[in-house]
mmCIF file of C-alpha atoms in Angstrom:
data_model
loop_
_atom_site.group_PDB
_atom_site.id
_atom_site.type_symbol
_atom_site.label_atom_id
_atom_site.label_comp_id
_atom_site.label_asym_id
_atom_site.label_seq_id
_atom_site.Cartn_x
_atom_site.Cartn_y
_atom_site.Cartn_z
ATOM 1 C CA MET A 1 0.000 0.000 0.000
ATOM 2 C CA SER A 2 1.343 3.420 -0.858
ATOM 3 C CA GLU A 3 2.174 5.768 1.979
ATOM 4 C CA GLY A 4 0.430 8.738 0.343
ATOM 5 C CA PRO A 5 -2.919 9.907 1.746
ATOM 6 C CA MET A 6 -4.705 10.024 -1.603
ATOM 7 C CA SER A 7 -3.898 6.421 -2.454
ATOM 8 C CA GLU A 8 -5.211 5.406 0.954
ATOM 9 C CA ASN A 9 -8.406 7.392 0.511
ATOM 10 C CA LYS A 10 -9.161 5.934 -2.912
ATOM 11 C CA ASP A 11 -9.050 2.399 -1.510
ATOM 12 C CA THR A 12 -12.755 2.438 -0.739
ATOM 13 C CA GLY A 13 -13.409 -1.040 -2.070
ATOM 14 C CA THR A 14 -11.451 -2.705 0.730
ATOM 15 C CA LEU A 15 -13.455 -5.165 2.782
ATOM 16 C CA ILE A 16 -12.518 -5.206 6.458
ATOM 17 C CA THR A 17 -13.697 -8.374 8.175
ATOM 18 C CA ARG A 18 -14.984 -8.407 11.741
ATOM 19 C CA ARG A 19 -11.958 -10.502 12.719
ATOM 20 C CA GLN A 20 -9.541 -7.984 11.235
ATOM 21 C CA ARG A 21 -11.404 -5.134 12.904
ATOM 22 C CA ALA A 22 -11.288 -6.887 16.290
ATOM 23 C CA TYR A 23 -7.599 -7.748 15.853
ATOM 24 C CA THR A 24 -6.693 -4.137 15.055
ATOM 25 C CA LEU A 25 -8.598 -2.885 18.095
ATOM 26 C CA GLY A 26 -6.907 -5.514 20.268
ATOM 27 C CA VAL A 27 -3.438 -4.482 19.112
ATOM 28 C CA LEU A 28 -4.268 -0.814 19.731
ATOM 29 C CA VAL A 29 -5.352 -1.731 23.272
ATOM 30 C CA LEU A 30 -1.953 -3.424 23.705
ATOM 31 C CA VAL A 31 -0.260 -0.244 22.445
ATOM 32 C CA PHE A 32 -2.271 1.912 24.858
ATOM 33 C CA THR A 33 -1.439 -0.493 27.687
ATOM 34 C CA SER A 34 2.274 -0.203 26.923
ATOM 35 C CA SER A 35 2.083 3.583 26.854
ATOM 36 C CA HIS A 36 0.482 3.756 30.287
ATOM 37 C CA ILE A 37 2.949 1.326 31.808
ATOM 38 C CA ASP A 38 5.750 3.636 30.688
ATOM 39 C CA ARG A 39 3.818 6.828 31.444
ATOM 40 C CA GLN A 40 2.798 5.966 35.013
ATOM 41 C CA ILE A 41 5.923 4.091 36.059
ATOM 42 C CA VAL A 42 7.336 7.142 37.844
ATOM 43 C CA ALA A 43 4.282 7.203 40.129
ATOM 44 C CA ILE A 44 5.131 3.909 41.820
ATOM 45 C CA LEU A 45 8.877 4.666 41.730
ATOM 46 C CA GLY A 46 8.531 8.265 42.896
ATOM 47 C CA GLN A 47 9.717 7.814 46.467
ATOM 48 C CA PRO A 48 12.714 5.562 45.626
ATOM 49 C CA ILE A 49 13.788 8.026 42.898
ATOM 50 C CA LYS A 50 13.407 10.968 45.275
ATOM 51 C CA GLU A 51 15.616 9.285 47.865
ATOM 52 C CA ALA A 52 18.225 8.008 45.391
ATOM 53 C CA LEU A 53 18.700 11.305 43.541
ATOM 54 C CA ALA A 54 17.974 13.577 46.543
ATOM 55 C CA ILE A 55 15.382 15.627 44.649
ATOM 56 C CA SER A 56 12.450 17.725 45.848
ATOM 57 C CA ASP A 57 8.749 17.066 45.382
ATOM 58 C CA THR A 58 8.718 19.874 42.826
ATOM 59 C CA GLN A 59 11.372 18.099 40.776
ATOM 60 C CA LEU A 60 9.486 14.835 41.168
ATOM 61 C CA GLY A 61 6.339 16.575 39.952
ATOM 62 C CA LEU A 62 8.186 17.798 36.858
ATOM 63 C CA LEU A 63 9.110 14.199 36.042
ATOM 64 C CA THR A 64 5.554 12.938 36.353
ATOM 65 C CA GLY A 65 3.590 15.987 35.261
ATOM 66 C CA VAL A 66 4.615 19.316 33.787
ATOM 67 C CA MET A 67 7.605 18.482 31.592
ATOM 68 C CA PHE A 68 6.049 15.266 30.333
ATOM 69 C CA ALA A 69 2.666 16.898 29.717
ATOM 70 C CA VAL A 70 4.032 19.995 27.944
ATOM 71 C CA PHE A 71 5.796 17.962 25.269
ATOM 72 C CA TYR A 72 3.037 15.354 25.117
ATOM 73 C CA ALA A 73 0.328 17.988 24.584
ATOM 74 C CA THR A 74 2.146 20.381 22.247
ATOM 75 C CA LEU A 75 3.586 17.664 20.014
ATOM 76 C CA GLY A 76 0.232 15.871 19.954
ATOM 77 C CA MET A 77 -1.094 18.455 17.478
ATOM 78 C CA PRO A 78 1.605 18.118 14.793
ATOM 79 C CA MET A 79 1.535 14.342 15.279
ATOM 80 C CA ALA A 80 -2.235 14.396 14.705
ATOM 81 C CA MET A 81 -1.748 16.529 11.578
ATOM 82 C CA TRP A 82 0.758 13.968 10.303
ATOM 83 C CA ALA A 83 -1.730 11.179 11.047
ATOM 84 C CA ASP A 84 -4.373 13.018 8.976
ATOM 85 C CA ARG A 85 -2.072 13.049 5.958
ATOM 86 C CA ARG A 86 0.148 9.953 6.145
ATOM 87 C CA ASN A 87 0.165 6.318 7.232
ATOM 88 C CA ARG A 88 -1.154 6.101 10.787
ATOM 89 C CA ARG A 89 0.059 2.570 11.478
ATOM 90 C CA ASN A 90 3.680 3.525 10.764
ATOM 91 C CA LEU A 91 3.441 6.580 13.014
ATOM 92 C CA ILE A 92 2.144 4.435 15.869
ATOM 93 C CA ALA A 93 4.936 1.868 15.393
ATOM 94 C CA PHE A 94 7.621 4.582 15.380
ATOM 95 C CA SER A 95 6.124 6.234 18.471
ATOM 96 C CA ILE A 96 6.094 2.980 20.467
ATOM 97 C CA ALA A 97 9.730 2.284 19.625
ATOM 98 C CA LEU A 98 10.715 5.818 20.683
ATOM 99 C CA TRP A 99 8.926 5.955 24.034
ATOM 100 C CA SER A 100 9.977 2.393 24.925
ATOM 101 C CA ALA A 101 13.641 3.126 24.235
ATOM 102 C CA MET A 102 13.458 6.352 26.263
ATOM 103 C CA THR A 103 11.813 4.509 29.184
ATOM 104 C CA ALA A 104 14.667 1.995 29.217
ATOM 105 C CA LEU A 105 17.162 4.886 29.117
ATOM 106 C CA CYS A 106 15.558 6.296 32.287
ATOM 107 C CA GLY A 107 17.074 3.336 34.104
ATOM 108 C CA LEU A 108 20.543 4.380 32.959
ATOM 109 C CA ALA A 109 20.215 8.021 34.068
ATOM 110 C CA GLN A 110 22.986 9.061 36.457
ATOM 111 C CA ASN A 111 21.452 12.348 37.596
ATOM 112 C CA TYR A 112 18.195 14.269 37.651
ATOM 113 C CA LEU A 113 18.790 16.154 34.376
ATOM 114 C CA GLN A 114 19.414 12.947 32.444
ATOM 115 C CA LEU A 115 16.278 11.376 33.914
ATOM 116 C CA LEU A 116 14.226 14.487 33.096
ATOM 117 C CA LEU A 117 15.437 14.499 29.463
ATOM 118 C CA ALA A 118 14.621 10.805 29.107
ATOM 119 C CA ARG A 119 11.124 11.419 30.495
ATOM 120 C CA ILE A 120 10.656 14.245 27.982
ATOM 121 C CA GLY A 121 11.585 11.704 25.309
ATOM 122 C CA VAL A 122 8.842 9.405 26.608
ATOM 123 C CA GLY A 123 6.366 12.271 26.289
ATOM 124 C CA VAL A 124 7.507 13.011 22.729
ATOM 125 C CA GLY A 125 7.056 9.373 21.750
ATOM 126 C CA GLU A 126 3.650 8.984 23.358
ATOM 127 C CA ALA A 127 2.371 12.120 21.613
ATOM 128 C CA GLY A 128 2.345 10.151 18.365
ATOM 129 C CA SER A 129 0.187 7.262 19.533
ATOM 130 C CA ASN A 130 -3.269 8.425 20.606
ATOM 131 C CA PRO A 131 -4.314 10.667 17.668
ATOM 132 C CA PRO A 132 -3.741 8.014 14.973
ATOM 133 C CA SER A 133 -5.207 5.290 17.216
ATOM 134 C CA HIS A 134 -8.448 7.236 17.662
ATOM 135 C CA SER A 135 -8.527 7.964 13.933
ATOM 136 C CA ILE A 136 -8.160 4.282 13.023
ATOM 137 C CA ILE A 137 -10.878 3.259 15.496
ATOM 138 C CA ALA A 138 -13.238 5.889 14.051
ATOM 139 C CA ASP A 139 -12.644 4.417 10.590
ATOM 140 C CA LEU A 140 -13.311 0.872 11.797
ATOM 141 C CA TYR A 141 -16.411 1.489 13.950
ATOM 142 C CA GLY A 142 -19.503 3.508 13.084
ATOM 143 C CA PRO A 143 -21.167 6.023 15.450
ATOM 144 C CA ALA A 144 -23.603 3.448 16.880
ATOM 145 C CA GLU A 145 -20.793 1.285 18.298
ATOM 146 C CA ARG A 146 -17.900 3.727 18.482
ATOM 147 C CA ALA A 147 -18.270 4.570 22.189
ATOM 148 C CA THR A 148 -18.027 0.882 23.064
ATOM 149 C CA ALA A 149 -14.957 0.494 20.829
ATOM 150 C CA LEU A 150 -13.332 3.527 22.432
ATOM 151 C CA ALA A 151 -14.219 2.168 25.878
ATOM 152 C CA ILE A 152 -12.467 -1.095 25.020
ATOM 153 C CA PHE A 153 -9.499 0.949 23.800
ATOM 154 C CA GLY A 154 -9.651 2.980 27.007
ATOM 155 C CA THR A 155 -9.194 -0.120 29.143
ATOM 156 C CA GLY A 156 -5.570 0.057 28.017
ATOM 157 C CA VAL A 157 -5.157 2.849 30.584
ATOM 158 C CA ASN A 158 -6.241 0.584 33.395
ATOM 159 C CA ALA A 159 -4.412 -2.471 32.085
ATOM 160 C CA GLY A 160 -1.238 -0.394 31.819
ATOM 161 C CA ILE A 161 -1.606 0.958 35.337
ATOM 162 C CA MET A 162 -2.400 -2.522 36.674
ATOM 163 C CA LEU A 163 0.603 -4.196 35.052
ATOM 164 C CA GLY A 164 2.890 -1.236 35.670
ATOM 165 C CA PHE A 165 2.071 -0.874 39.345
ATOM 166 C CA LEU A 166 2.062 -4.616 40.012
ATOM 167 C CA ILE A 167 5.251 -5.555 38.168
ATOM 168 C CA VAL A 168 7.247 -2.384 38.748
ATOM 169 C CA GLY A 169 6.411 -2.212 42.447
ATOM 170 C CA TRP A 170 7.896 -5.651 43.082
ATOM 171 C CA VAL A 171 10.803 -5.269 40.623
ATOM 172 C CA ASN A 172 11.820 -2.160 42.556
ATOM 173 C CA GLU A 173 11.895 -4.129 45.815
ATOM 174 C CA TRP A 174 13.796 -7.041 44.241
ATOM 175 C CA LEU A 175 16.176 -5.322 41.795
ATOM 176 C CA GLY A 176 15.846 -1.553 42.289
ATOM 177 C CA TRP A 177 14.170 1.279 40.400
ATOM 178 C CA ARG A 178 16.694 1.352 37.541
ATOM 179 C CA TRP A 179 15.928 -2.222 36.488
ATOM 180 C CA ALA A 180 12.216 -1.436 36.786
ATOM 181 C CA PHE A 181 12.556 1.168 34.010
ATOM 182 C CA ILE A 182 14.545 -1.180 31.781
ATOM 183 C CA ILE A 183 12.168 -4.122 32.227
ATOM 184 C CA ALA A 184 9.145 -1.871 31.577
ATOM 185 C CA GLY A 185 10.601 -0.309 28.430
ATOM 186 C CA LEU A 186 12.094 -3.137 26.389
ATOM 187 C CA PRO A 187 8.858 -5.078 25.549
ATOM 188 C CA GLY A 188 7.615 -2.019 23.674
ATOM 189 C CA ILE A 189 10.136 -2.666 20.890
ATOM 190 C CA ALA A 190 8.421 -6.011 20.168
ATOM 191 C CA ILE A 191 5.006 -4.309 20.206
ATOM 192 C CA ALA A 192 6.265 -1.741 17.685
ATOM 193 C CA LEU A 193 7.281 -4.549 15.330
ATOM 194 C CA LEU A 194 3.906 -6.251 15.844
ATOM 195 C CA VAL A 195 2.068 -3.079 14.806
ATOM 196 C CA ARG A 196 4.274 -2.432 11.789
ATOM 197 C CA LEU A 197 4.135 -5.990 10.467
ATOM 198 C CA THR A 198 0.580 -7.130 11.223
ATOM 199 C CA VAL A 199 -1.788 -4.138 11.433
ATOM 200 C CA LYS A 200 -3.393 -2.952 8.196
ATOM 201 C CA GLU A 201 -4.117 0.718 7.575
ATOM 202 C CA PRO A 202 -7.905 1.075 7.018
ATOM 203 C CA PRO A 203 -9.256 3.392 4.304
ATOM 204 C CA ARG A 204 -10.181 6.791 5.692
ATOM 205 C CA GLY A 205 -13.907 7.166 6.263
ATOM 206 C CA TYR A 206 -14.457 3.420 5.942
ATOM 207 C CA SER A 207 -17.072 3.213 8.712
ATOM 208 C CA GLU A 208 -19.198 5.867 6.990
ATOM 209 C CA MET A 209 -18.996 3.992 3.698
ATOM 210 C CA ALA A 210 -19.860 0.725 5.447
ATOM 211 C CA ALA A 211 -22.896 2.474 6.947
ATOM 212 C CA GLY A 212 -24.141 3.296 3.450
ATOM 213 C CA GLN A 213 -23.098 6.951 3.123
ATOM 214 C CA ASP A 214 -22.008 8.083 -0.302
ATOM 215 C CA GLU A 215 -18.437 9.051 -0.998
ATOM 216 C CA ALA A 216 -19.148 12.781 -0.861
ATOM 217 C CA SER A 217 -20.738 12.704 2.584
ATOM 218 C CA ALA A 218 -18.005 10.433 3.914
ATOM 219 C CA ASP A 219 -15.455 12.933 2.516
ATOM 220 C CA LEU A 220 -13.085 10.125 1.608
ATOM 221 C CA ASN A 221 -11.128 11.878 -1.108
ATOM 222 C CA SER A 222 -10.696 15.336 0.381
ATOM 223 C CA ASP A 223 -7.375 16.577 1.694
ATOM 224 C CA ALA A 224 -6.991 17.101 5.432
ATOM 225 C CA PRO A 225 -7.881 20.729 6.313
ATOM 226 C CA PRO A 226 -5.299 23.185 7.741
ATOM 227 C CA VAL A 227 -4.857 23.123 11.512
ATOM 228 C CA TRP A 228 -6.289 26.638 11.945
ATOM 229 C CA ALA A 229 -9.441 25.652 10.075
ATOM 230 C CA VAL A 230 -9.881 22.774 12.504
ATOM 231 C CA ALA A 231 -9.224 25.092 15.464
ATOM 232 C CA ARG A 232 -11.817 27.609 14.228
ATOM 233 C CA THR A 233 -14.376 24.859 13.745
ATOM 234 C CA MET A 234 -13.806 23.570 17.275
ATOM 235 C CA ALA A 235 -13.900 27.070 18.777
ATOM 236 C CA SER A 236 -17.202 27.826 17.026
ATOM 237 C CA SER A 237 -18.893 24.738 18.524
ATOM 238 C CA ALA A 238 -20.116 25.010 22.105
ATOM 239 C CA VAL A 239 -20.241 21.215 22.368
ATOM 240 C CA LEU A 240 -16.583 20.841 21.350
ATOM 241 C CA ARG A 241 -15.430 23.734 23.552
ATOM 242 C CA HIS A 242 -17.137 22.323 26.617
ATOM 243 C CA THR A 243 -15.917 18.813 25.841
ATOM 244 C CA VAL A 244 -12.297 19.997 25.697
ATOM 245 C CA ILE A 245 -12.633 22.034 28.909
ATOM 246 C CA GLY A 246 -14.428 19.212 30.721
ATOM 247 C CA ASN A 247 -11.922 16.595 29.580
ATOM 248 C CA THR A 248 -9.068 18.835 30.720
ATOM 249 C CA LEU A 249 -10.544 19.095 34.212
ATOM 250 C CA VAL A 250 -11.299 15.370 34.361
ATOM 251 C CA SER A 251 -7.738 14.555 33.287
ATOM 252 C CA PHE A 252 -6.335 16.984 35.857
ATOM 253 C CA PHE A 253 -8.233 15.194 38.610
ATOM 254 C CA GLY A 254 -7.592 11.656 37.356
ATOM 255 C CA TYR A 255 -3.881 11.918 36.651
ATOM 256 C CA ALA A 256 -3.230 13.717 39.944
ATOM 257 C CA LEU A 257 -4.811 10.770 41.760
ATOM 258 C CA VAL A 258 -2.927 8.122 39.830
ATOM 259 C CA LEU A 259 0.448 9.856 40.061
ATOM 260 C CA TRP A 260 0.459 10.863 43.733
ATOM 261 C CA VAL A 261 -1.585 8.177 45.511
ATOM 262 C CA PRO A 262 1.347 5.708 45.416
ATOM 263 C CA VAL A 263 3.700 8.292 46.939
ATOM 264 C CA PHE A 264 1.014 9.174 49.515
ATOM 265 C CA LEU A 265 0.590 5.550 50.599
ATOM 266 C CA VAL A 266 4.354 4.975 50.851
ATOM 267 C CA ARG A 267 4.984 8.121 52.912
ATOM 268 C CA VAL A 268 1.881 8.461 55.060
ATOM 269 C CA HIS A 269 0.918 4.823 55.566
ATOM 270 C CA ASP A 270 4.425 3.295 55.484
ATOM 271 C CA MET A 271 3.702 0.773 52.734
ATOM 272 C CA GLY A 272 6.319 -0.775 50.454
ATOM 273 C CA THR A 273 6.204 -0.273 46.704
ATOM 274 C CA GLY A 274 5.320 -3.945 46.183
ATOM 275 C CA GLU A 275 2.339 -3.726 48.524
ATOM 276 C CA VAL A 276 1.176 -0.399 47.084
ATOM 277 C CA GLY A 277 1.592 -1.678 43.535
ATOM 278 C CA THR A 278 -0.457 -4.800 44.243
ATOM 279 C CA ILE A 279 -3.305 -2.889 45.885
ATOM 280 C CA LEU A 280 -3.502 -0.194 43.213
ATOM 281 C CA ALA A 281 -3.163 -2.761 40.433
ATOM 282 C CA VAL A 282 -6.437 -4.279 41.613
ATOM 283 C CA LEU A 283 -8.250 -1.011 42.401
ATOM 284 C CA VAL A 284 -7.120 1.207 39.518
ATOM 285 C CA GLY A 285 -6.277 -1.501 37.007
ATOM 286 C CA LEU A 286 -9.009 -4.100 37.322
ATOM 287 C CA GLY A 287 -11.702 -1.916 38.888
ATOM 288 C CA GLY A 288 -10.984 0.986 36.554
ATOM 289 C CA ALA A 289 -11.103 -1.263 33.489
ATOM 290 C CA ILE A 290 -14.538 -2.541 34.531
ATOM 291 C CA GLY A 291 -15.784 1.019 34.980
ATOM 292 C CA THR A 292 -14.290 2.195 31.693
ATOM 293 C CA PHE A 293 -15.762 -0.650 29.663
ATOM 294 C CA PHE A 294 -19.265 -0.510 31.132
ATOM 295 C CA GLY A 295 -19.208 3.292 30.994
ATOM 296 C CA GLY A 296 -18.788 3.078 27.222
ATOM 297 C CA VAL A 297 -21.468 0.394 26.851
ATOM 298 C CA LEU A 298 -23.852 2.403 29.041
ATOM 299 C CA ALA A 299 -23.164 5.568 27.038
ATOM 300 C CA ASP A 300 -23.958 3.768 23.764
ATOM 301 C CA ARG A 301 -27.226 2.359 25.091
ATOM 302 C CA LEU A 302 -28.483 5.503 26.838
ATOM 303 C CA SER A 303 -27.465 7.787 23.971
ATOM 304 C CA ALA A 304 -29.808 5.807 21.726
ATOM 305 C CA ARG A 305 -32.583 7.473 23.758
ATOM 306 C CA HIS A 306 -30.918 10.875 23.990
ATOM 307 C CA PRO A 307 -27.377 11.883 22.845
ATOM 308 C CA GLY A 308 -26.877 13.981 25.982
ATOM 309 C CA TRP A 309 -26.385 10.809 28.012
ATOM 310 C CA ARG A 310 -22.827 10.505 26.635
ATOM 311 C CA ALA A 311 -21.968 13.525 28.769
ATOM 312 C CA TRP A 312 -24.186 12.664 31.729
ATOM 313 C CA VAL A 313 -22.477 9.288 32.223
ATOM 314 C CA VAL A 314 -19.214 11.168 32.827
ATOM 315 C CA VAL A 315 -20.907 13.699 35.128
ATOM 316 C CA VAL A 316 -22.477 11.010 37.327
ATOM 317 C CA ALA A 317 -19.237 9.011 37.513
ATOM 318 C CA TYR A 318 -17.179 11.957 38.722
ATOM 319 C CA ALA A 319 -19.893 13.226 41.067
ATOM 320 C CA ILE A 320 -19.514 9.889 42.882
ATOM 321 C CA ALA A 321 -15.720 9.683 42.634
ATOM 322 C CA MET A 322 -14.523 13.111 43.736
ATOM 323 C CA PRO A 323 -15.961 13.313 47.295
ATOM 324 C CA LEU A 324 -14.789 9.776 48.100
ATOM 325 C CA ALA A 325 -11.296 10.510 46.784
ATOM 326 C CA ALA A 326 -11.078 13.579 49.030
ATOM 327 C CA LEU A 327 -12.143 11.535 52.062
ATOM 328 C CA ALA A 328 -9.512 8.894 51.241
ATOM 329 C CA TYR A 329 -6.741 11.431 51.862
ATOM 330 C CA LEU A 330 -8.214 12.456 55.214
ATOM 331 C CA ALA A 331 -8.594 8.935 56.630
ATOM 332 C CA ASP A 332 -6.245 7.898 59.429
ATOM 333 C CA SER A 333 -6.276 4.185 58.651
ATOM 334 C CA SER A 334 -4.679 2.723 55.531
ATOM 335 C CA TYR A 335 -7.563 0.244 55.300
ATOM 336 C CA THR A 336 -10.111 3.075 55.329
ATOM 337 C CA THR A 337 -8.116 4.969 52.700
ATOM 338 C CA ILE A 338 -8.068 1.938 50.401
ATOM 339 C CA ALA A 339 -11.775 1.218 50.951
ATOM 340 C CA LEU A 340 -12.706 4.821 50.111
ATOM 341 C CA TYR A 341 -10.523 4.679 46.985
ATOM 342 C CA ILE A 342 -12.350 1.688 45.464
ATOM 343 C CA LEU A 343 -15.139 3.631 43.740
ATOM 344 C CA PRO A 344 -12.978 6.543 42.513
#
């Protein structure tokens, strides 16, 4: 298949089987899982890194938050523009190889600056994964089943946190935090090869064509619009504006919990990284995956009655989660803290 966007778009006669569609989604879940293992690894290793490198909480926060997020967010836009115009599968494969190699290099860092630069490299690599993954899923699944497909994809967050916390927490206790980075990063190289060699790039707009729309309405052969045209379109839509603002606030809340709860449990409740990793692997990994999957299924079913339910599912979930999360930090007992953290 040619790498050019027009040759991809003209391939409208391609038949994508249900098995191929399911396989592609499964591999993308594996990719998303790998990204969150490497993204969240610093959370469970935060206290050992702080002690080994004698850094402050502010410096630790830069490793897990600001510096990673700045490069991840800003480079996400040009990566998405590339994905709109070129082969998405190849971009995903390259991104996995980059962030995995940079994660392994974190284990070789001899000082804070080297570790910070390696973490920035992880953020750069991960910026190229999500936009093309979402684009491929949108081409494979029509609107009626897209929320469920995205929910399945979203379980990669929880699977990544579960595996990362569980494995990394114990590897740190057995071998140290440097080996934890190396062991977490190297499998990503194999996943990159799997994507490049086995995933097929779907025609753009395929789900609309499969749903019976004509080529003009599916917009299969048009060039990707300039970034400012996209920005103006989003800014002119109240729905899109509020979705971006709401998702920003939700992410702020969610990532703060995931990144600092392990450090909180180690410092305040005197737990080891292995114990913390095991507990959070079950709560955030398994429990979160259940919530993510059924949230998507529920959104698909309720939105058939009224499209507003896609937003209300999120509102109800966070209305339950936020007060309980706040109480978890105020509890004196580690058992009470963990019990309160189950639903969030």
